[in-house]
Short mmCIF file of C-alpha atoms and ligand atoms in Angstrom, two decimals:
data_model
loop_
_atom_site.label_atom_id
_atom_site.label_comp_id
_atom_site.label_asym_id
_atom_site.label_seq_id
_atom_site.Cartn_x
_atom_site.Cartn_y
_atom_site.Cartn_z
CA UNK A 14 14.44 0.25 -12.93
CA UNK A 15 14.82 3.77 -13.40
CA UNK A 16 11.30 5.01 -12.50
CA UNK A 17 10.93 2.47 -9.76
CA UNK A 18 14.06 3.96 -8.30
CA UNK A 19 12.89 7.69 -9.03
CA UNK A 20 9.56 6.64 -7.48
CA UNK A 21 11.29 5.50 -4.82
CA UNK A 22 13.33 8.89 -4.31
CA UNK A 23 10.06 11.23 -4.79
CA UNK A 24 7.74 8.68 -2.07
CA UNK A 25 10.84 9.30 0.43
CA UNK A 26 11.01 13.08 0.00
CA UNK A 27 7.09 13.96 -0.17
CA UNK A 28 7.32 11.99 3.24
CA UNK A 29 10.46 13.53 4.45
CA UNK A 30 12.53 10.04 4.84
CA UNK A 31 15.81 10.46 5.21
CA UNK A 32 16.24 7.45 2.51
CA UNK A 33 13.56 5.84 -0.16
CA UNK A 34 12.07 2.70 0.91
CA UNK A 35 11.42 1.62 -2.43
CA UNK A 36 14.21 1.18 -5.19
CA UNK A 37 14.35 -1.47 -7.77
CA UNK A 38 17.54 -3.36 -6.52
CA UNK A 39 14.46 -3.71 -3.14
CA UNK A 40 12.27 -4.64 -5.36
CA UNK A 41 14.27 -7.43 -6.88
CA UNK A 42 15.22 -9.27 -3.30
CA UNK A 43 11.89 -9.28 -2.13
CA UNK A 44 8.57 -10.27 -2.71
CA UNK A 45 6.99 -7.07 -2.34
CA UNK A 46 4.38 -6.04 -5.50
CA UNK A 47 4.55 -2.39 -6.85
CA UNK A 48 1.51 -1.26 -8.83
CA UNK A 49 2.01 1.87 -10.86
CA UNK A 50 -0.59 4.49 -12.48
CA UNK A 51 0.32 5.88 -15.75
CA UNK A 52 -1.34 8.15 -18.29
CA UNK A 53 -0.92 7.14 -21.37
CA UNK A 54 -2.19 10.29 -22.56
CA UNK A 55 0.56 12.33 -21.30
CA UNK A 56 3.07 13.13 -23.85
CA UNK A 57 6.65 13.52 -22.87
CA UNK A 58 8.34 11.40 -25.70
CA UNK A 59 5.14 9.55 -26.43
CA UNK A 60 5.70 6.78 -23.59
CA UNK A 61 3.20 8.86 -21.16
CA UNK A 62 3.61 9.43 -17.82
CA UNK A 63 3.82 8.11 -14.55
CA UNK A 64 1.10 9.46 -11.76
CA UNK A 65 2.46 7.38 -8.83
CA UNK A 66 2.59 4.05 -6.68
CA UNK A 67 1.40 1.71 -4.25
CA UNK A 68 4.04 -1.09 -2.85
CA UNK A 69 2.29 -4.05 -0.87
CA UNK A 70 3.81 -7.06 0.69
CA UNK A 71 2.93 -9.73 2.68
CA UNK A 72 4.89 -9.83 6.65
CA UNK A 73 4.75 -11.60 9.24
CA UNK A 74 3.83 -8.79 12.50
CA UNK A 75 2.94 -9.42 16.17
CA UNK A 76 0.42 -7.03 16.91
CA UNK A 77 -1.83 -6.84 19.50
CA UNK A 78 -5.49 -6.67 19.82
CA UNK A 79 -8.11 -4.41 21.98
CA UNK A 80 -7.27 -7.41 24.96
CA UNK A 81 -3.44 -6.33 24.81
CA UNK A 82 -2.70 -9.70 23.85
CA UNK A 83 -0.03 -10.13 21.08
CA UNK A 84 -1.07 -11.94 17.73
CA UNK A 85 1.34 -13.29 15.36
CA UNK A 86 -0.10 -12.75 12.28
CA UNK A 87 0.97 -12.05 8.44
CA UNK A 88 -1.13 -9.69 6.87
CA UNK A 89 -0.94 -7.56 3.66
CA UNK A 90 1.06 -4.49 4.65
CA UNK A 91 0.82 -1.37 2.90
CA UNK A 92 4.49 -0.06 2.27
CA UNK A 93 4.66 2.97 0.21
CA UNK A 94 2.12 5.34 -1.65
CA UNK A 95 2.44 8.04 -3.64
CA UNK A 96 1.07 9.83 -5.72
CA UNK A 97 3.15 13.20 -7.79
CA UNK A 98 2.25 16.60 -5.66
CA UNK A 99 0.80 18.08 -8.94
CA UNK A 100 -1.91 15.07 -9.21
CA UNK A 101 -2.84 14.58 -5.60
CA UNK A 102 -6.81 15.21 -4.31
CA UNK A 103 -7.71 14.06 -7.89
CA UNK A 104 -9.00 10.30 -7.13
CA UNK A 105 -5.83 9.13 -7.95
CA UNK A 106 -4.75 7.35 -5.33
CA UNK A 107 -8.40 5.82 -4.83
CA UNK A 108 -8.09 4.54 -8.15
CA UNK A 109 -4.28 2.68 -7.37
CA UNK A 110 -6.23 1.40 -4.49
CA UNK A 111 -8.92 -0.25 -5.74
CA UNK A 112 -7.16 -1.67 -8.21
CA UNK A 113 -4.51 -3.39 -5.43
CA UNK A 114 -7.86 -4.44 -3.19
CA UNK A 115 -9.46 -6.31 -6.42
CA UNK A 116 -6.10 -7.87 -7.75
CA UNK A 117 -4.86 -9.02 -3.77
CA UNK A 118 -8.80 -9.58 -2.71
CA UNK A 119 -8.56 -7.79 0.69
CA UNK A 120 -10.75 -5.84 1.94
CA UNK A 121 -9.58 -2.24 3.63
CA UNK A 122 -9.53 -3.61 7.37
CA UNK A 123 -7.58 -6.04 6.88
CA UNK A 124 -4.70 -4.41 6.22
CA UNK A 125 -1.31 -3.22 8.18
CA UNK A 126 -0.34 -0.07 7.03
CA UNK A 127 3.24 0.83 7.89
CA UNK A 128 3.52 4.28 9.40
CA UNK A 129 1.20 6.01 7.43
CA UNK A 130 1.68 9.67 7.05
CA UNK A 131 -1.29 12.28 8.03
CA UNK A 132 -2.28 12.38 4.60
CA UNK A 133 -2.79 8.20 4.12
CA UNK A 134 -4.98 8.34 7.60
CA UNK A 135 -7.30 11.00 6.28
CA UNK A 136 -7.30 9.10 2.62
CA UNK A 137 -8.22 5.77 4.35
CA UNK A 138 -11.15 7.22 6.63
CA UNK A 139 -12.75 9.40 3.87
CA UNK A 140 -12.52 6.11 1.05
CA UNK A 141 -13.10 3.40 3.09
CA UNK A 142 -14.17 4.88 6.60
CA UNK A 143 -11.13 3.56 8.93
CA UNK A 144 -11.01 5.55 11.61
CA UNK A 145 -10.50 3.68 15.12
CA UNK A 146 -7.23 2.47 15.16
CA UNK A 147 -6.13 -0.93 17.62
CA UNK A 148 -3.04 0.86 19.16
CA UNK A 149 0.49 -0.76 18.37
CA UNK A 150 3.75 -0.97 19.99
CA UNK A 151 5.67 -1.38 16.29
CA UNK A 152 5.14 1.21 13.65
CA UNK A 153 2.32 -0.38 11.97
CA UNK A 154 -1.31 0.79 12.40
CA UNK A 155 -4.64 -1.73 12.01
CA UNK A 156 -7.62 -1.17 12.61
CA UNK A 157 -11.27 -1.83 14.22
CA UNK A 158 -12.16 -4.88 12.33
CA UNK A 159 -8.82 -6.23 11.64
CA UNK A 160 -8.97 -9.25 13.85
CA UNK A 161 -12.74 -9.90 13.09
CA UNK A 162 -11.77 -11.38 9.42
CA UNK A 163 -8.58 -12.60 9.15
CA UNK A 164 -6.93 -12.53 5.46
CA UNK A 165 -4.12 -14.99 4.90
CA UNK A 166 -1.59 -14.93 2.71
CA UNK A 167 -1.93 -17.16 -0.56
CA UNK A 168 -0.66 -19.99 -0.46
CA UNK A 169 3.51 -20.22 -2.15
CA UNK A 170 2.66 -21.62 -4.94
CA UNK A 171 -0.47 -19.66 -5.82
CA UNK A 172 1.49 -16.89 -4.37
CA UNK A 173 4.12 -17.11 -6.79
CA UNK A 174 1.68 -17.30 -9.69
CA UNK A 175 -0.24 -14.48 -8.62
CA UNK A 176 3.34 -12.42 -8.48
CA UNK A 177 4.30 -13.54 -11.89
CA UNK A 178 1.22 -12.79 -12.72
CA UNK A 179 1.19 -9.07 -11.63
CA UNK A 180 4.55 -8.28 -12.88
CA UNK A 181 3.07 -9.73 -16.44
CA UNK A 182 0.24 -7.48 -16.31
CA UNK A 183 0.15 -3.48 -17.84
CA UNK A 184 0.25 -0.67 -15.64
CA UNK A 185 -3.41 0.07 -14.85
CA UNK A 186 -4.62 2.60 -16.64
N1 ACO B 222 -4.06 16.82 3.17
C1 ACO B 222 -5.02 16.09 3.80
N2 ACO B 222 -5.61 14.99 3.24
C2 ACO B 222 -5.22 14.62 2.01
C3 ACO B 222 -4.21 15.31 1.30
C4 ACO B 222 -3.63 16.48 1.93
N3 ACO B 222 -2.71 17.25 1.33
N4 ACO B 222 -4.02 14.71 0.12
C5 ACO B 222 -4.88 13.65 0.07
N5 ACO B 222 -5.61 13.59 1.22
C6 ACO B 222 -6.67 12.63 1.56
C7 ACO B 222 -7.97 13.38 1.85
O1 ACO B 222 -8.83 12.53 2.57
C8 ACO B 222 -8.50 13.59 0.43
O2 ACO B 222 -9.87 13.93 0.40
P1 ACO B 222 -10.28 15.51 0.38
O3 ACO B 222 -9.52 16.13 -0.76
O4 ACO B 222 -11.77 15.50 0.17
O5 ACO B 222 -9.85 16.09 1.70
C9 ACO B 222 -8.23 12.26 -0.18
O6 ACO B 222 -6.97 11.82 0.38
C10 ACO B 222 -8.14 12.34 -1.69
O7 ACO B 222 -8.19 11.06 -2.25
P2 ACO B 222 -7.42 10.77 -3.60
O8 ACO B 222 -7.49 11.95 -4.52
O9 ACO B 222 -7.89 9.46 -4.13
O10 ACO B 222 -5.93 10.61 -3.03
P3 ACO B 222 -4.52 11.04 -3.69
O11 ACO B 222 -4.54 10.80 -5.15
O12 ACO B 222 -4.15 12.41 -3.22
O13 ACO B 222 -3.53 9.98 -3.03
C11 ACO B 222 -1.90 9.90 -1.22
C12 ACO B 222 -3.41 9.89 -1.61
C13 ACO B 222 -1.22 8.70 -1.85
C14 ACO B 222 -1.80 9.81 0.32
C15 ACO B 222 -1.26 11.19 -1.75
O14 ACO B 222 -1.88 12.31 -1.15
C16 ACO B 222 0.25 11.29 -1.54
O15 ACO B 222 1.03 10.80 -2.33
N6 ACO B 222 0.69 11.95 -0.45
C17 ACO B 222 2.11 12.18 -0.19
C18 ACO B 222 2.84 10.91 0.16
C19 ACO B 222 2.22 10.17 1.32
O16 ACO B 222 1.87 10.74 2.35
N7 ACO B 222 2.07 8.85 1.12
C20 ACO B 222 1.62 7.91 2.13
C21 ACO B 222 2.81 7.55 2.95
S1 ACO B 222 2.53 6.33 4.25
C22 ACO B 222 2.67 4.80 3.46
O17 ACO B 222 2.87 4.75 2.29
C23 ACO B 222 2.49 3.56 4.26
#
């Protein structure tokens, strides 16, 4: 709980929040999934050391497409992404991200990403070549593609396994 909540505190800062997003006692009354990075090479008491985050979640948005029209829809959202200042521009965060497209199966342009900073927009066009964004009224960007191939949340139950599932698993490494 304590490195979910210092995660929390370092995402906020690097993206000048006034308050973190993430914290554990968050983490604990919602169904949001946090995948961390560690290397287990690192040595500060032998436990190894975190390189950062990625927080998805599942919610339910009314967005509208290149008509104007608004959709309800409840696609995977990313939340919060970080990875620590001294590790960034190392592949890092590709890695994280991967990893979260595999283990949710969604592909790139399906996702809402929730006010992404500068740094997330370049990250997402050089990776996985998003560029043309469908504009928003809310603070969540999608785009070109997004409505073409709908993903849809699991279903609760599988949903729920899958969760259980993910909080069961290591930290990638
Ligand atoms: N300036 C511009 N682009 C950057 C920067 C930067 N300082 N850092 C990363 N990028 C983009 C570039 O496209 C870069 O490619 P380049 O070096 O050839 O220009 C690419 O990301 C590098 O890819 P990775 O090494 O895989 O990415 P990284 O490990 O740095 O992780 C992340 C990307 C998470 C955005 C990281 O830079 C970070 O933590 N930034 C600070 C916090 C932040 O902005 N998080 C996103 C908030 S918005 C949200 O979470 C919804």
């Amino acid at each position: 709980m304590t490195i979910v909540d210092e995660l929390g505190k370092a995402s906020a800062k690097a993206q000048h929040l006034p308050a973190p997003i993430t914290s554990a006692s968050r983490m604990q009354s919602n169904r949001h999934v946090i995948y961390v990075l560690k290397d287990t090479s690192a040595r500060p008491a032998g436990k190894g050391a975190i390189v950062g985050f990625l927080k998805v979640g599942y919610k339910k948005l009314f967005v509208l497409d290149d008509r104007e029209a608004h959709n309800e829809v409840e696609p995977l959202c990313i939340l919060d992404f970080y990875i620590h200042e001294s590790l960034q521009r190392h592949g890092h965060g590709r890695e994280l991200f991967q990893y979260m497209l595999q283990k949710e199966r969604v592909e790139p342009h399906q996702l809402a990403i929730d006010r992404p900073s500068q740094k997330l927009l370049k990250f997402l066009n050089k990776h996985y070549s998003l560029e043309t964004t469908v504009p928003q009224v809310n603070n969540f960007v999608i785009f070109e593609g997004f409505f073409a191939h709908q993903h849809r949340p699991p279903a609760p139950s599988l949903r729920a396994s899958r969760l259980s599932r993910a909080a069961a698993e290591p930290a990638p490494a």
